[in-house]
Every structure is written in C-alpha cells, then in structure tokens.
Amino acid sequence: MPQREAANSGCGIVVRQGSRLEAFFAGRVLLRPGFCAGRDSTSRGKMLKSKTFLKKTRAGGVMKIVREHYLRDDIGCGAPGCTACGGAHGGPALEPRPQDPASSLWPRPHYLLPDTNVLLHQIDVLEDPAIRNVIVLQTVLQEVRNRSAPVYKRIRDVTNNQEKHFYTFTNEHHRETYVEQEQGENANDRNDRAIRVAAKWYNEHLKKMSAENQLQVIFITNDRKNKEKAVEEGIPAFTCEEYVKSLTANPELIDRLACLSEEGKEIESGKIIFSEHLPLSKLQQGIKSGIYLQGTFRASRENYLEATVWIHGDTEENKEIILQGLKHLNRAVHEDIVAVELFPKSQWVAPSSVVLQDEGQNEDDVEKEEERECMLKTAVNEKMLKPTGRVVGIIKRNWRPYCGMLSKSDIKESRRHLFTPADRRIPRIRIETRQASTLEGRRIIVAIDGWPRNSRYPNGHFVKNLGDVGEKETETEVLLLEHDVPHQPFSQAVLSFLPKMPWSITEKDMKNREDLRHLCVCSVDPPGCTDIDDALHCRELKNGNLEVGVHIADVSHFIRPGNALDQESARRGTTVYLCEKRIDMVPELLSSNLCSLRCNVDRLAFSCIWEMNHNAEILKTRFTKSVINSKASLTYAEAQMRIDSATMNDDITISLRGLNKLAKILKKRRIENGALTLSSPEVRFHMDSETHDPIDLQTKELRETNSMVEEFMLLANISVAKKIHEEFSEHALLRKHPAPPPSNYEILVKAAKSKNLDIKTDTAKSLAESLDRAESPAFPYLNTLLRILATRCMMQAVYFCSGMDNDFHHYGLASPIYTHFTSPIRRYADIIVHRLLAVAIGADCTYPELTDKHKLADICKNLNFRHKMAQYAQRASVAFHTQLFFKSKGIVSEEAYILFVRKNAIVVLIPKYGLEGTVFFEEKDKPKPHLIYDDEIPSLQIEGIVFHVFDKVKVKIMLDSSNLQHQKIRMALVEPQIPGISIPIEPSNADLNEPGRKKRKFEK
C-alpha cells in the first residue's frame, strides 16, 4: 500500500484483550508487514510504552486492556529520491524539486507544512491549483477529522489528486517525530509541539538528500504563539496571509483567503446592531432546563426580515417558532442549528403577508430596516398568532459555499464589495477582492468567514469564478451547486466495479432466476427515455384468470453492497432530471444500457407477478428474479394509439388493452378508498435542434396510458411493501405520507368558501369527495385550481425504517403501507428494497447493514434530503428555461387565475404555460396605491377593486433583466383596468428582434 494511503488508513494503537490483538486507527483494523505486533523490539519498529486499563464488562466482570503504542522507522518522508528513506513512502508524493510559484519571502524550492487551523479555515486556498507540494501531518488530519467532516473530505480529495502532490506523513508513528504529552500540557499545546517537531525533523532530514538542493519545509500557521516558538526553534514560519501575499505571480489567491480576524473588517460606524451570542455551555444548560429551545433556522424566500425555527424533538407544542426583525434573527443563516428564546404570548405575532426583498445598497442603513420591520405588523385576530421568539445563540453553523453575483461598490477603487447570493434565503456577504471589474456580471462562489455584531452583513471571501451570468452551462452549474446535487463525473474507483464489456448473461446469473423471455413484455415511457426501469405484461391463463407482471430492472445484481459504486449511488440517492440534462445516480453503462429494459435484448429483472380475476382482484402474488426480453419500447402516445386502434390486434396490443382495462378498475377502487387525485401544472419545452434554446412551452398532456403504468407501479410497490415488512418487521425501508395538520387546509377552505363551495378536510376520503363535487359549469378550470391548491397543503412524503416509526400510512394513496420498488435505476431506495425482497424470497444473501435499523434510518435521512433537493433543482431548471423562452418571445399578455392574495401582491397561475408568478402592487419610486388586505376571506382591495382567490385576470408577462443576479419573469396587471396600476397592452418591440423571427419560422 503506498505510504500516503497507509498514513490514513491505519497503523496505530494496539489493544490486547486476552489473546486477541487488534490494531485501531481511523476506525479500521489493520496489521501491516513491518509493523511490530508483539512485545519484542525489532529493527523495523519498537514498542514505546503500554498503558493498562481495567474495564467493567456488561456481565459484571472486569476486563484488563493493555494499550500499546508502536513506533516505526520505515515511514517515508514523501520526497522522491530520498536515500535516507529508501523509497519507503512508495507511490507518487511530493515533487523532487518543487516548481511552485516563487515566494518573495522564500524564493528557494520548498514544501509547505500547514497546521490544523490553516487546513480548517483556508481549504479554499489549499485547493487552488497554484498551491502544491504540501505535507499533511497525521496529527493535523486527525484534528480536522474530529472538527469538520466536510473539510476532512475535501482534504482527502486533494491528497488523492496526484497533480497536487500533497503527502500525508504519519508523524504519530514515526520514531523521531512522535511526542508524548507532558505534565501540565493540554492536548492542543501537545499537538502544536508535535507539528513543530515534525517540521524541524523534515528540515534536518531533507539536508541528507543533498547539500546543494537546499530544499526546506515552511511551517504555515495563523497562531501567533506557535509561529514565534517555531521561529525560535529555527523553523521558517509564516502566516497563511503572509505566504499567499508573497506569491506575487498569483495575486488572485489573496481573494480566496478567509478573513478570520474581525479586526479591520468591521463597518466604520462601529455601532452594535446585534446582541451577543451566548456561549455553547450556557445554551446547553438553557436547553436542558427548558429556558431555550433548539431547532433548525429556516429563512424565508419572500421576506428577508422573517424566518422560522423548526424545533427538534417530539413535542407537538411550539413545533415552529416565528422570528421577525433583523435583531431577532441575530445573525443566524439558513439551515443553522440555533437556540431560541420563546417570547410570552403577549409578544406573539402572525406570519407576515408582506413580500420584502433586501435590495438596499447601503450596508449599514439599519434605520431603514426598522421602518421596513413596521410593515410586518399585521392587524390580526388571536387565532393567527404563532409562537414567536429570538435567536440567543448558534449551536452549529451549517454554512456552505454560496453561488451568486458581485454587487460592485459605488466607491471607485474600493476593494470591499457586497456579494448577493442566488438563494434569497442567504444574506448578502461582504468580501474583499481586487478582481471586481473582472467578476462583475459573472456567477461566482463565495464562502462566509464570520459575522461580527456590528456588521449588517457577514464577512466572507471569494472562492471561484463560474462563468458569465445567463449562459446555460453556468446557470446549470449554479443550480446544481445551490441544490447540493452531486454531479462530478464518476471516479475510476466507482467505474472499476462496472461489468466488463461485452457483457452477456451467464449460467451463474441464471441461478435463483426464472426465464421469462417467452412472455410478451413491453415498456411504456415518455419520449426519449433511455433509462427504462419497468416493463409490463398481461396474458390470459388456462383457468380464465389473468396473469399480470411488473418487471423491474435488476440493478442490485450489478451494484453489490459496500463497494465504491454502491457508496456513490447511496450518496447521490436519486437521478436528477433537468430540462436538457440528466444527472445519473448510476453510471451510464448501467442506466442506459445493461439495466435499461430496452426491447429485443435479454435483460435481468426482478418480477412481481399476480394472478387476477377480470375484476382486478388479486388471487395470488409471487416475486422472482428473472430474465426478460422486451418485445417493444413504446411511448405513452404509441401505447395509447395501439389501445385505441380498431385494426391492431397483435400480442402487444392485446396485452396493453388487458392492462388498461384492469388499471381503470384499480384506479376506481383506489379513489373509492380515499386516494387523492391532485394536480400540479407540469410543463414541457420544445427545444431548437441547433441552439437547444426553448422555442415552445406547453403543459404536459396526460393520457390513459400514463395512468395505466402508474396503477401497476403503485400496486407493485404496495405488494412489495407488504412482503418486506412481513419478513423484516424492524428493517423494512418504507415510504409514508403524513396527513397534513388541519391548519394547512385553511387557505384551501377559505378559497373554496369565497366561491360558495364547501371543502371537507377531516379525512383524505372526505377531501377527495369534496374535490370531486367542487364543480362549476360556468368555471370549468375551478376544479383544477382547487386540486393545485390542495397539493400545496400536503406534507412531504418521506422514506423511513419500519423499526423506527409506527405510523406507516400513506395519506395521498390511502394505503396502509407503501414503498418504492419500481425505479432502481434512478432511486437508491429501490435498490435497498430490492435487496430486502431478494433476501425475503431466498434469491440473495443479506449483509449486516441491511438489518441495522440505525444505518437504514441514516440512509433514509440522506434519501429524503436528496429527493427534496432534486425536486427543487428540477423546478429551478424549469424556471431558467422559462426565462429563456420569454427572452426570445418578448412581452405577451395571457389570461391567469389568482392562486393566493398577499398584503401587497397577488400570486397568479397562467394555465397556458403552467407558469406561476407574482404581480406586485407597490413599486419603488411610485406613489403607493390604497390597499386593503383581508386575510379571513382572503381578499385584496386596490383602489376600490377587490381581488379574491381564483378570480380571472389578464397579465402581461415579460423577462425582467434589470437585476442580472435574479433575472425573473415579471408580471403586471392588464385587466381589470385600475388607473395607475394596470398596464395598457402595447405591441412588443422584442417580437421584432431576431428571436421573434426565429419563433415565427418555427410556427410555419
């Protein structure tokens, strides 16, 4: 094993328990050649010392544990050609003669040796291509691992990048660099000393290589005392800032420095804006005693002066606490774990209906903020008041690198600028950069370093330039980064576990597998689908019953538990579908080829087969691993055409008709049981074949065949859920959809009431029946609007482990149990379910993690997060392509329906495009209209004209590019006519431009 890998994967502490000998480091067991595993000294290593512990066992006995620390003298320094080491490091490491950018402080060739805090806080600098030949000590790596998992992962990625020449040196097990903790010395001081000892050893050791070489190690530390001690000991030492500024050929590196000192970074006024955060010890005491509550801080997208804190724990009371006003938000950032103080009921407020966005340029204009905070106060009845509080301290920061744009300072030659994140929930960040003119109009990444009490905004530093704003590649990269979608190419380690091509089914593959290639199986999918997860068949049996099969790609055959391919699939969790791009969960060889159930090729499948009567009642269910050969890969339209055709009567068409007939019965029965049929406007773009820009936008058309496939997928998922729960009552991975709290339905009930309709929400069945009855002959679209609104009231469906929960019910499907089995190419949950089912039917063996409910619960947590982020990324992609469409189309006027009324705006839906947007009635530098908002009805009165939910209006749609950072679809009211508010319809100039001509060409 190369030394740089071995350094992290395990030589170390030896624990002798009776006759057992175990070596532990980084959580792995390892005994290596040359590693002294006994009491006798050898020339390769010797025992330093042993400590004896007495440990009480569960049975009440006493166990003697001897812990022995071993040192070695065969650990390489990492410098190639080092005769003293004799190539003990093995494998690539540092460069023999570093060709790094010259430092004005130290012009001679050198290696860098950073301390723990430099690694933790200046990782953006260390990742820069200009920084190479760095020695990472084991002491430092262990500390980083304990303090920050994300930074630890990043540093491991850098050490694995051979072009960077980062070398991990196992100083804790080297005979000449190990140091013991002295009496009265704390762990931190001991580690600082260990780092200095290693740096000094390196400089002595490198002299042996060659006297004329003059290679030296420079110690990089931001700790003043540690630096002083290093200089006293003859070690060249600089702060990170000193060293980076000395690299005159790379001035852009200075921008990537994290500003750790708040000194000199504070705003000139020095006025204290925020109250001090309480120390962690006081917060923990307060949480324990119930004075404070711990929860996750969720900033609002619509109002930068408002946020909610979701309280951790099982308590139903005060689950969600509202925070209003800058001072009460107290420097918390979206997703931080915070401690909040709950106010007495007399100080509780209602959620604000005002839409407020932080557009101020003056970063310390706090008085204006206080004026805006007064707008949040709404005259409300007591029912609307919610638990309210303030942030008293931060338990854990969950900062990440943020994408956005630079808002260049108006002051000429200023290096200090504000950065505006793409995510409206994140505050603006003050950064220092010398590249402002280059970065203007570009998407960049910035990291937060800190947030002083006297600063309106947090401080941060520049990380990376992504490209020009508005460019498709740049904006796609931004939305993937912002939604934390893993999208890097699959590593070689992952790809190494793929089957070798050409691949074919072997005799071994056929073990525990049925041959179903004779069946008339076909798949039905959207056009252009290459990752075909599922296929179906239906045939009549000799006894007059029907056999129906759902055949799912057997992905778990190719992805074996625990290997790099499995770990990467688990991390990604789901395939993400953007408008023009698919971010695969598994490599393309599997997703589009070996696992995809394409027609006329043999494929491995996992089949769920039912015997049914003609009334779609299940008589028998069986599951089997299988081999199938699909006879046709159809689109929904092609399948529908076959079903409707009077002339087609081949086996595939007869099978489809049988499936469609049964699906209708299954759907009717499901709805009778209380399943909900909700609605959400989905859009499809038609792309230009050359430019790949959207040239048409329309809502997706749903056919009977969409419903047909859906019914059998639901049935398979329910059947599998029952089976795996029977076999693994504590370890089944299931999916539930919680019933929404009654308060969620208030908006739906009020909106229906305004149209004289009564919506019952006590059960899913009563809601489904109310929605079915809510028809208006004069307003046919009303029912769709009600279903869209009902969708907004729903809770998020989530994955969970059956042994960690007792509520399995799926509210939307009205099913007592449910899981995901039918899409293993694009969902990792389905792979776990396949493994559980395979063990249940004896087709595969189990493994420890599969029956560990805590491990499964962790998998579910990641899957729920990835699934949610994928949905948000897809919506963002649709929004961006919608902007591109209207950029070329110009200004258009369309009919719209009001979905929500706000205090100063209406939210409308345009059915033609499935597009939602906000029409604001208050604009900067314009006289404010007279607005009367009534939350009870709900309604908004503007200059005497009243707007209710579901009212029909006409709006003008245009692309607003005034804010490059947040280009958006802007909507303005055309009808009804309100003087000073409505916009007259004018012919659009944009239609005369080039994009308009292209559109007309398309319409021909």
Coordinates of C-alpha atoms in Angstrom, one line a residue, residues 700-949:
K700 CA -47.8 18.2 -20.4
E701 CA -50.7 16.2 -21.8
L702 CA -51.6 13.1 -19.7
R703 CA -53.1 10.1 -21.4
E704 CA -54.8 6.9 -20.2
T705 CA -51.6 5.1 -20.7
N706 CA -49.8 7.4 -18.1
S707 CA -52.5 6.3 -15.6
M708 CA -52.2 2.6 -16.7
V709 CA -48.5 2.4 -16.0
E710 CA -48.9 4.4 -12.7
E711 CA -51.6 2.0 -11.4
F712 CA -49.4 -1.1 -11.8
M713 CA -46.4 0.6 -10.3
L714 CA -48.4 1.6 -7.3
L715 CA -49.8 -2.0 -7.0
A716 CA -46.2 -3.5 -7.2
N717 CA -44.9 -1.0 -4.6
I718 CA -47.7 -1.9 -2.2
S719 CA -47.3 -5.7 -2.8
V720 CA -43.5 -5.4 -2.2
A721 CA -44.0 -3.2 0.9
K722 CA -46.3 -5.9 2.5
K723 CA -43.8 -8.7 1.7
I724 CA -40.6 -7.0 3.0
H725 CA -42.5 -5.9 6.2
E726 CA -43.7 -9.4 6.8
E727 CA -40.1 -10.7 6.6
F728 CA -38.3 -7.7 8.2
S729 CA -40.7 -6.0 10.6
E730 CA -37.9 -3.9 12.1
H731 CA -35.8 -3.3 9.0
A732 CA -38.1 -2.6 6.0
L733 CA -37.4 0.6 4.1
L734 CA -40.9 2.1 3.6
R735 CA -42.4 5.4 2.3
K736 CA -45.1 7.3 4.2
H737 CA -47.1 10.4 3.5
P738 CA -48.2 12.0 6.8
A739 CA -51.7 13.6 7.0
P740 CA -51.4 17.4 6.9
P741 CA -52.4 19.3 10.1
P742 CA -55.8 21.0 9.8
S743 CA -54.2 24.4 9.7
N744 CA -52.6 23.5 6.4
Y745 CA -56.0 23.4 4.8
E746 CA -57.1 26.9 5.9
I747 CA -56.1 28.6 2.6
L748 CA -58.0 25.9 0.6
V749 CA -61.2 26.0 2.7
K750 CA -61.3 29.8 2.6
A751 CA -60.6 30.0 -1.1
A752 CA -63.4 27.4 -1.8
K753 CA -65.8 29.3 0.5
S754 CA -65.2 32.5 -1.5
K755 CA -66.7 30.6 -4.4
N756 CA -69.6 29.2 -2.3
L757 CA -68.0 25.7 -2.2
D758 CA -67.6 23.6 0.9
I759 CA -64.4 21.5 1.2
K760 CA -64.3 18.9 3.9
T761 CA -60.7 18.0 5.2
D762 CA -61.3 15.7 8.2
T763 CA -60.1 12.6 6.2
A764 CA -58.5 12.0 2.8
K765 CA -61.7 10.4 1.6
S766 CA -63.8 13.4 2.5
L767 CA -61.3 15.7 0.9
A768 CA -61.3 13.6 -2.3
E769 CA -65.1 13.5 -2.4
S770 CA -65.3 17.3 -1.7
L771 CA -62.9 18.0 -4.6
D772 CA -65.0 15.7 -6.9
R773 CA -68.1 17.7 -6.1
A774 CA -66.5 21.1 -6.4
E775 CA -67.6 21.8 -10.0
S776 CA -68.8 25.0 -11.5
P777 CA -70.3 24.7 -15.0
A778 CA -69.6 28.4 -15.6
F779 CA -65.9 28.0 -14.4
P780 CA -64.6 24.5 -15.6
Y781 CA -61.0 25.3 -14.6
L782 CA -62.0 25.9 -11.0
N783 CA -61.7 22.2 -10.1
T784 CA -58.1 22.1 -11.4
L785 CA -57.3 25.2 -9.4
L786 CA -58.7 23.7 -6.2
R787 CA -56.6 20.5 -6.8
I788 CA -53.5 22.6 -7.4
L789 CA -54.1 24.5 -4.1
A790 CA -54.8 21.2 -2.3
T791 CA -51.4 19.9 -3.5
R792 CA -49.8 22.9 -1.8
C793 CA -51.4 21.9 1.5
M794 CA -49.8 18.5 1.5
M795 CA -46.9 17.3 3.7
Q796 CA -43.7 15.9 2.1
A797 CA -43.7 12.1 1.6
V798 CA -40.7 10.5 3.3
Y799 CA -38.7 7.3 3.5
F800 CA -38.3 5.7 6.9
C801 CA -37.2 2.5 8.6
S802 CA -40.1 0.4 9.9
G803 CA -38.4 -0.3 13.2
M804 CA -38.0 3.5 13.9
D805 CA -41.6 4.5 13.3
N806 CA -45.1 3.2 13.9
D807 CA -47.1 5.4 11.5
F808 CA -46.8 3.7 8.1
H809 CA -49.9 5.3 6.4
H810 CA -49.7 6.9 3.0
Y811 CA -52.3 9.7 3.1
G812 CA -52.3 10.6 -0.6
L813 CA -52.6 7.0 -1.8
A814 CA -54.9 5.9 1.1
S815 CA -52.7 2.9 1.6
P816 CA -51.8 1.5 5.0
I817 CA -48.3 0.6 3.7
Y818 CA -46.1 1.7 0.8
T819 CA -42.6 1.6 -0.5
H820 CA -40.5 2.3 -3.7
F821 CA -39.6 -0.8 -5.7
T822 CA -40.2 0.2 -9.3
S823 CA -37.3 2.6 -10.2
P824 CA -34.0 1.3 -9.0
I825 CA -32.1 2.9 -11.9
R826 CA -33.0 6.3 -10.6
R827 CA -33.7 5.9 -6.9
Y828 CA -31.4 4.3 -4.3
A829 CA -34.3 3.5 -2.0
D830 CA -35.5 1.0 -4.6
I831 CA -32.1 -0.8 -4.6
I832 CA -32.3 -1.3 -0.8
V833 CA -35.9 -2.6 -1.2
H834 CA -34.7 -5.0 -4.0
R835 CA -32.0 -6.3 -1.6
L836 CA -34.6 -6.8 1.2
L837 CA -37.0 -8.6 -1.2
A838 CA -34.2 -10.8 -2.6
V839 CA -33.3 -12.0 0.9
A840 CA -37.0 -12.5 1.7
I841 CA -37.5 -14.9 -1.3
G842 CA -34.1 -16.5 -0.8
A843 CA -32.6 -15.1 -4.1
D844 CA -29.7 -13.3 -2.4
C845 CA -27.9 -13.2 0.9
T846 CA -28.1 -10.5 3.5
Y847 CA -25.3 -8.3 4.9
P848 CA -25.0 -6.6 8.4
E849 CA -26.0 -3.0 7.3
L850 CA -29.3 -4.3 5.7
T851 CA -30.6 -5.4 9.1
D852 CA -29.3 -2.4 11.1
K853 CA -32.2 -0.1 11.6
H854 CA -30.0 2.8 12.7
K855 CA -27.9 2.5 9.5
L856 CA -31.2 2.3 7.4
A857 CA -32.5 5.4 9.2
D858 CA -29.4 7.3 8.2
I859 CA -29.8 6.1 4.6
C860 CA -33.4 7.3 4.7
K861 CA -32.4 10.7 6.0
N862 CA -29.9 11.2 3.1
L863 CA -32.5 10.0 0.6
N864 CA -35.2 12.4 1.9
F865 CA -32.7 15.3 1.6
R866 CA -31.5 14.3 -1.9
H867 CA -35.1 13.7 -3.1
K868 CA -36.1 17.2 -1.9
M869 CA -33.1 18.9 -3.4
A870 CA -33.7 17.1 -6.8
Q871 CA -37.2 18.4 -6.9
Y872 CA -36.0 22.0 -6.2
A873 CA -33.3 21.7 -8.8
Q874 CA -35.8 20.5 -11.4
R875 CA -38.1 23.5 -10.6
A876 CA -35.1 25.8 -10.9
S877 CA -34.2 24.3 -14.3
V878 CA -37.8 24.8 -15.5
A879 CA -37.7 28.5 -14.2
F880 CA -34.5 29.2 -16.1
H881 CA -35.7 27.7 -19.3
T882 CA -39.0 29.6 -18.9
Q883 CA -36.9 32.8 -18.7
L884 CA -35.0 31.8 -21.9
F885 CA -38.3 31.2 -23.6
F886 CA -39.8 34.6 -22.7
K887 CA -36.5 36.3 -23.6
S888 CA -36.9 35.2 -27.2
K889 CA -40.7 35.5 -27.2
G890 CA -40.9 39.1 -25.9
I891 CA -43.8 40.6 -24.0
V892 CA -47.1 38.6 -24.1
S893 CA -50.4 39.0 -22.4
E894 CA -52.3 36.0 -21.1
E895 CA -55.3 35.0 -19.0
A896 CA -54.4 34.0 -15.4
Y897 CA -56.1 32.9 -12.2
I898 CA -55.3 34.1 -8.7
L899 CA -53.8 31.4 -6.5
F900 CA -53.0 33.5 -3.4
V901 CA -53.6 37.1 -2.3
R902 CA -50.8 38.8 -0.3
K903 CA -50.8 42.0 1.6
N904 CA -49.2 43.9 -1.4
A905 CA -49.4 41.4 -4.2
I906 CA -51.3 38.6 -5.9
V907 CA -49.8 35.2 -7.0
V908 CA -51.3 34.0 -10.3
L909 CA -51.2 30.9 -12.4
I910 CA -51.2 31.0 -16.2
P911 CA -52.8 27.8 -17.4
K912 CA -51.4 28.0 -21.0
Y913 CA -47.8 27.8 -19.8
G914 CA -48.3 26.2 -16.4
L915 CA -46.5 29.3 -15.1
E916 CA -46.8 30.9 -11.7
G917 CA -45.8 34.4 -10.8
T918 CA -46.3 37.4 -8.5
V919 CA -48.0 40.7 -9.5
F920 CA -46.8 43.4 -7.2
F921 CA -48.8 46.5 -6.5
E922 CA -46.2 48.6 -4.7
E923 CA -43.2 49.7 -6.7
K924 CA -40.2 51.8 -5.7
D925 CA -40.3 55.5 -6.7
K926 CA -44.1 55.2 -7.5
P927 CA -47.0 56.5 -5.4
K928 CA -48.4 53.8 -3.1
P929 CA -51.9 52.7 -4.0
H930 CA -54.6 52.3 -1.4
L931 CA -54.5 48.6 -0.4
I932 CA -56.9 46.9 2.0
Y933 CA -56.0 43.3 2.8
D934 CA -58.4 40.8 4.4
D935 CA -56.9 37.5 5.5
E936 CA -60.2 36.0 6.5
I937 CA -61.9 35.9 3.1
P938 CA -59.0 36.2 1.7
S939 CA -59.1 39.3 -0.5
L940 CA -57.1 42.3 -1.5
Q941 CA -58.8 45.6 -2.4
I942 CA -56.9 48.1 -4.7
E943 CA -58.4 51.5 -5.4
G944 CA -61.9 50.0 -4.8
I945 CA -61.5 46.9 -6.9
V946 CA -61.5 43.6 -4.9
F947 CA -59.4 40.5 -5.8
H948 CA -60.3 37.1 -4.5
V949 CA -58.5 33.7 -4.9

